[in-house]
Amino acid sequence: MPLKGPACCSGLMLVAALTAFGCKPAKAIAKKSGTVSTDLDWRRVATPADRSRLRSWRGAWIDALAKVRAAGLIAPIDADPLLFDPDRALPDAVPPPGTYRCSVTKLGAHGTAMRDLTMYPPVDCRVDRDGGQVRLSKVGGGQRPVGVLFDDSSSRAVFLGTMLFGDEHRPLAYGRDGTRDLAGYVERIGVRRWRLVLPSPRFESVLDVVEIVPAE
């Protein structure tokens, strides 16, 4: 049974006040406080809008790159083909638990406030595992995605989460505010190098690509 929106949610809370997922009709039932069943299927959790965004990921890549190229800003993208190749996906998609450095690149302006290519310096992020649940959280920066990774295939994991802004400490539950919800894919693109791809975020850009590498 697909989700009908946040009203159906039973409040399966993530550890460290990240996000809440799931509904009682689905297989995902909280085994105990702070955990989610390992048989949770992301398709039962994602909102209809986010399932649509995930299905349309390739179109977002193409549109974003076209905007960057038309603006004459394609050189940094061409200089890092592994990070910006939409079809680059190696086995072992989920980064092991630990501390990482995350660098956000926003491609294709959505609105007039952004350039068609904006590259931010790396900030701290973390991958944590609690039982069968893997959480990815960006620790630094003014915009901080937090969420859960779900198995999808050997070369791809699905990220569902929400966005923290500024000095906020507690994110909203996933599905409660569509402007905060995030959906994307995590892929390994090299030796100890991953990326989070967020197609069609609500603000600023057509596509976000977050490089994830271990902290030194």
Short mmCIF file of C-alpha atoms in Angstrom, two decimals:
data_model
loop_
_atom_site.label_atom_id
_atom_site.label_comp_id
_atom_site.label_asym_id
_atom_site.label_seq_id
_atom_site.Cartn_x
_atom_site.Cartn_y
_atom_site.Cartn_z
CA MET A 1 0.00 0.00 0.00
CA PRO A 2 1.56 3.37 -0.94
CA LEU A 3 1.80 6.14 1.59
CA LYS A 4 -1.07 8.63 1.71
CA GLY A 5 0.92 11.46 3.23
CA PRO A 6 2.11 12.45 6.67
CA ALA A 7 -1.27 11.81 8.28
CA CYS A 8 -0.68 8.06 8.06
CA CYS A 9 2.67 8.17 9.78
CA SER A 10 2.99 6.36 13.09
CA GLY A 11 6.13 8.22 14.17
CA LEU A 12 9.02 5.81 13.72
CA MET A 13 11.71 8.12 15.07
CA LEU A 14 15.31 8.00 13.95
CA VAL A 15 18.16 8.08 16.42
CA ALA A 16 19.48 11.54 17.35
CA ALA A 17 16.22 13.24 16.32
CA LEU A 18 16.83 12.91 12.60
CA THR A 19 13.60 12.10 10.77
CA ALA A 20 10.46 9.99 11.14
CA PHE A 21 9.41 7.41 8.58
CA GLY A 22 6.85 4.75 7.93
CA CYS A 23 3.23 3.81 8.59
CA LYS A 24 1.65 0.90 10.36
CA PRO A 25 0.27 -0.79 7.20
CA ALA A 26 3.82 -1.17 5.89
CA LYS A 27 6.24 -3.86 7.00
CA ALA A 28 8.35 -1.23 8.71
CA ILE A 29 7.33 -1.42 12.36
CA ALA A 30 9.55 0.00 15.08
CA LYS A 31 11.30 -2.89 16.79
CA LYS A 32 12.26 -0.64 19.70
CA SER A 33 12.76 3.05 20.32
CA GLY A 34 15.20 4.59 17.86
CA THR A 35 15.37 1.74 15.34
CA VAL A 36 13.66 0.90 12.10
CA SER A 37 13.07 -2.60 10.74
CA THR A 38 15.79 -3.65 8.29
CA ASP A 39 13.13 -4.90 5.84
CA LEU A 40 11.91 -1.32 5.28
CA ASP A 41 11.34 -0.63 1.57
CA TRP A 42 12.01 2.99 0.60
CA ARG A 43 9.05 2.86 -1.80
CA ARG A 44 6.75 2.51 1.19
CA VAL A 45 8.35 5.50 2.87
CA ALA A 46 8.91 8.05 0.08
CA THR A 47 6.21 10.61 -0.56
CA PRO A 48 4.62 10.58 -4.05
CA ALA A 49 6.50 13.79 -4.90
CA ASP A 50 9.82 12.23 -3.93
CA ARG A 51 9.13 9.02 -5.85
CA SER A 52 8.54 11.24 -8.89
CA ARG A 53 11.81 13.11 -8.29
CA LEU A 54 13.73 9.85 -8.05
CA ARG A 55 12.19 8.53 -11.26
CA SER A 56 13.14 11.74 -13.07
CA TRP A 57 16.76 11.86 -11.95
CA ARG A 58 18.26 11.54 -15.44
CA GLY A 59 16.18 14.39 -16.82
CA ALA A 60 17.37 16.59 -13.96
CA TRP A 61 21.01 15.71 -14.76
CA ILE A 62 20.55 16.58 -18.44
CA ASP A 63 18.73 19.84 -17.74
CA ALA A 64 21.26 20.91 -15.11
CA LEU A 65 24.28 20.22 -17.30
CA ALA A 66 22.66 22.04 -20.21
CA LYS A 67 22.21 25.14 -18.04
CA VAL A 68 25.82 24.98 -16.83
CA ARG A 69 27.12 24.59 -20.38
CA ALA A 70 24.95 27.42 -21.74
CA ALA A 71 26.30 29.70 -19.02
CA GLY A 72 29.89 28.95 -20.04
CA LEU A 73 30.68 27.36 -16.67
CA ILE A 74 31.26 23.77 -17.73
CA ALA A 75 35.06 23.66 -17.19
CA PRO A 76 34.95 22.54 -13.51
CA ILE A 77 32.46 19.82 -14.44
CA ASP A 78 34.61 18.53 -17.30
CA ALA A 79 37.63 18.55 -14.96
CA ASP A 80 36.04 15.94 -12.67
CA PRO A 81 34.32 13.39 -14.91
CA LEU A 82 33.99 10.75 -12.19
CA LEU A 83 31.97 13.02 -9.92
CA PHE A 84 29.72 14.41 -12.63
CA ASP A 85 29.18 11.34 -14.83
CA PRO A 86 25.51 10.43 -14.28
CA ASP A 87 26.17 6.76 -15.07
CA ARG A 88 29.14 6.31 -12.73
CA ALA A 89 28.07 3.83 -10.03
CA LEU A 90 30.28 1.12 -8.53
CA PRO A 91 29.45 -1.72 -6.10
CA ASP A 92 29.32 -0.97 -2.36
CA ALA A 93 27.15 2.12 -2.62
CA VAL A 94 26.87 2.78 1.12
CA PRO A 95 29.85 4.46 2.81
CA PRO A 96 31.04 2.72 5.98
CA PRO A 97 30.34 4.47 9.29
CA GLY A 98 32.70 7.31 10.04
CA THR A 99 33.48 10.99 9.63
CA TYR A 100 33.60 12.44 6.12
CA ARG A 101 34.06 15.69 4.24
CA CYS A 102 31.16 16.69 2.00
CA SER A 103 31.38 19.20 -0.85
CA VAL A 104 28.15 20.48 -2.40
CA THR A 105 27.90 21.51 -6.06
CA LYS A 106 24.66 23.10 -7.24
CA LEU A 107 24.04 22.77 -10.97
CA GLY A 108 21.49 24.76 -12.95
CA ALA A 109 19.91 27.79 -11.34
CA HIS A 110 16.34 27.42 -10.13
CA GLY A 111 15.14 31.01 -9.97
CA THR A 112 17.22 34.17 -10.26
CA ALA A 113 19.16 34.18 -6.97
CA MET A 114 21.77 31.59 -7.96
CA ARG A 115 24.35 31.12 -10.69
CA ASP A 116 24.10 28.05 -12.90
CA LEU A 117 27.12 26.57 -11.14
CA THR A 118 27.87 27.08 -7.44
CA MET A 119 30.57 25.02 -5.72
CA TYR A 120 30.89 25.13 -1.92
CA PRO A 121 33.97 24.24 0.15
CA PRO A 122 33.95 20.91 2.01
CA VAL A 123 32.36 20.64 5.45
CA ASP A 124 32.03 17.84 7.99
CA CYS A 125 29.45 15.10 7.60
CA ARG A 126 28.87 11.71 9.19
CA VAL A 127 27.66 8.22 8.39
CA ASP A 128 26.27 6.31 11.37
CA ARG A 129 24.89 2.78 11.61
CA ASP A 130 22.50 1.58 14.30
CA GLY A 131 21.56 -2.02 13.69
CA GLY A 132 20.16 -2.20 10.18
CA GLN A 133 19.73 1.56 9.83
CA VAL A 134 22.32 3.80 8.15
CA ARG A 135 22.08 7.56 8.61
CA LEU A 136 23.84 10.27 6.62
CA SER A 137 24.04 13.76 8.09
CA LYS A 138 25.84 16.89 6.95
CA VAL A 139 27.23 18.52 10.10
CA GLY A 140 28.56 21.84 8.83
CA GLY A 141 27.21 24.58 6.59
CA GLY A 142 24.06 26.64 6.46
CA GLN A 143 22.05 23.92 4.68
CA ARG A 144 22.41 20.47 6.25
CA PRO A 145 20.67 17.40 4.80
CA VAL A 146 19.99 14.62 7.30
CA GLY A 147 18.35 11.31 6.52
CA VAL A 148 18.47 7.55 6.10
CA LEU A 149 19.99 5.33 3.41
CA PHE A 150 17.87 2.49 2.05
CA ASP A 151 19.03 -0.47 0.00
CA ASP A 152 18.11 -0.19 -3.68
CA SER A 153 20.76 -2.14 -5.62
CA SER A 154 24.39 -3.19 -5.22
CA SER A 155 25.51 0.07 -6.83
CA ARG A 156 22.91 2.49 -5.49
CA ALA A 157 21.27 3.43 -2.21
CA VAL A 158 18.28 5.73 -1.79
CA PHE A 159 18.53 8.73 0.54
CA LEU A 160 15.36 10.08 2.12
CA GLY A 161 15.61 12.92 4.57
CA THR A 162 14.98 16.53 5.32
CA MET A 163 16.89 19.82 5.48
CA LEU A 164 18.17 21.76 8.48
CA PHE A 165 18.86 25.48 8.03
CA GLY A 166 21.08 27.90 9.94
CA ASP A 167 21.24 27.24 13.67
CA GLU A 168 18.38 24.72 13.73
CA HIS A 169 19.08 21.59 15.75
CA ARG A 170 16.00 19.40 15.26
CA PRO A 171 14.73 18.56 11.77
CA LEU A 172 11.08 18.16 10.92
CA ALA A 173 9.78 14.65 10.38
CA TYR A 174 10.13 13.48 6.81
CA GLY A 175 6.86 13.99 4.91
CA ARG A 176 5.61 16.80 7.14
CA ASP A 177 6.88 19.69 5.01
CA GLY A 178 7.42 19.01 1.30
CA THR A 179 9.69 22.05 0.98
CA ARG A 180 12.11 20.42 3.45
CA ASP A 181 11.93 16.85 2.13
CA LEU A 182 14.95 15.50 0.24
CA ALA A 183 15.25 12.44 -1.98
CA GLY A 184 18.31 11.23 -3.83
CA TYR A 185 20.77 8.48 -4.61
CA VAL A 186 24.08 7.57 -2.99
CA GLU A 187 26.67 5.94 -5.26
CA ARG A 188 30.32 4.99 -4.97
CA ILE A 189 32.34 6.59 -7.77
CA GLY A 190 35.90 5.65 -6.84
CA VAL A 191 38.20 4.29 -4.15
CA ARG A 192 36.79 5.66 -0.88
CA ARG A 193 34.80 8.25 -2.79
CA TRP A 194 31.00 8.53 -2.91
CA ARG A 195 28.40 11.06 -3.94
CA LEU A 196 24.87 12.00 -2.98
CA VAL A 197 22.79 13.13 -5.95
CA LEU A 198 19.67 15.18 -5.18
CA PRO A 199 17.52 15.72 -8.29
CA SER A 200 15.15 18.68 -8.41
CA PRO A 201 15.62 20.13 -4.92
CA ARG A 202 12.93 22.63 -3.94
CA PHE A 203 15.14 25.71 -4.04
CA GLU A 204 18.09 27.24 -5.84
CA SER A 205 19.17 24.47 -8.25
CA VAL A 206 18.09 21.81 -10.72
CA LEU A 207 20.50 19.22 -9.31
CA ASP A 208 22.75 18.99 -6.26
CA VAL A 209 25.80 16.73 -6.25
CA VAL A 210 27.47 16.14 -2.88
CA GLU A 211 30.93 14.59 -2.95
CA ILE A 212 31.59 12.38 0.11
CA VAL A 213 35.18 11.47 1.01
CA PRO A 214 36.72 10.29 4.30
CA ALA A 215 37.98 12.99 6.63
CA GLU A 216 41.76 12.98 7.06
#
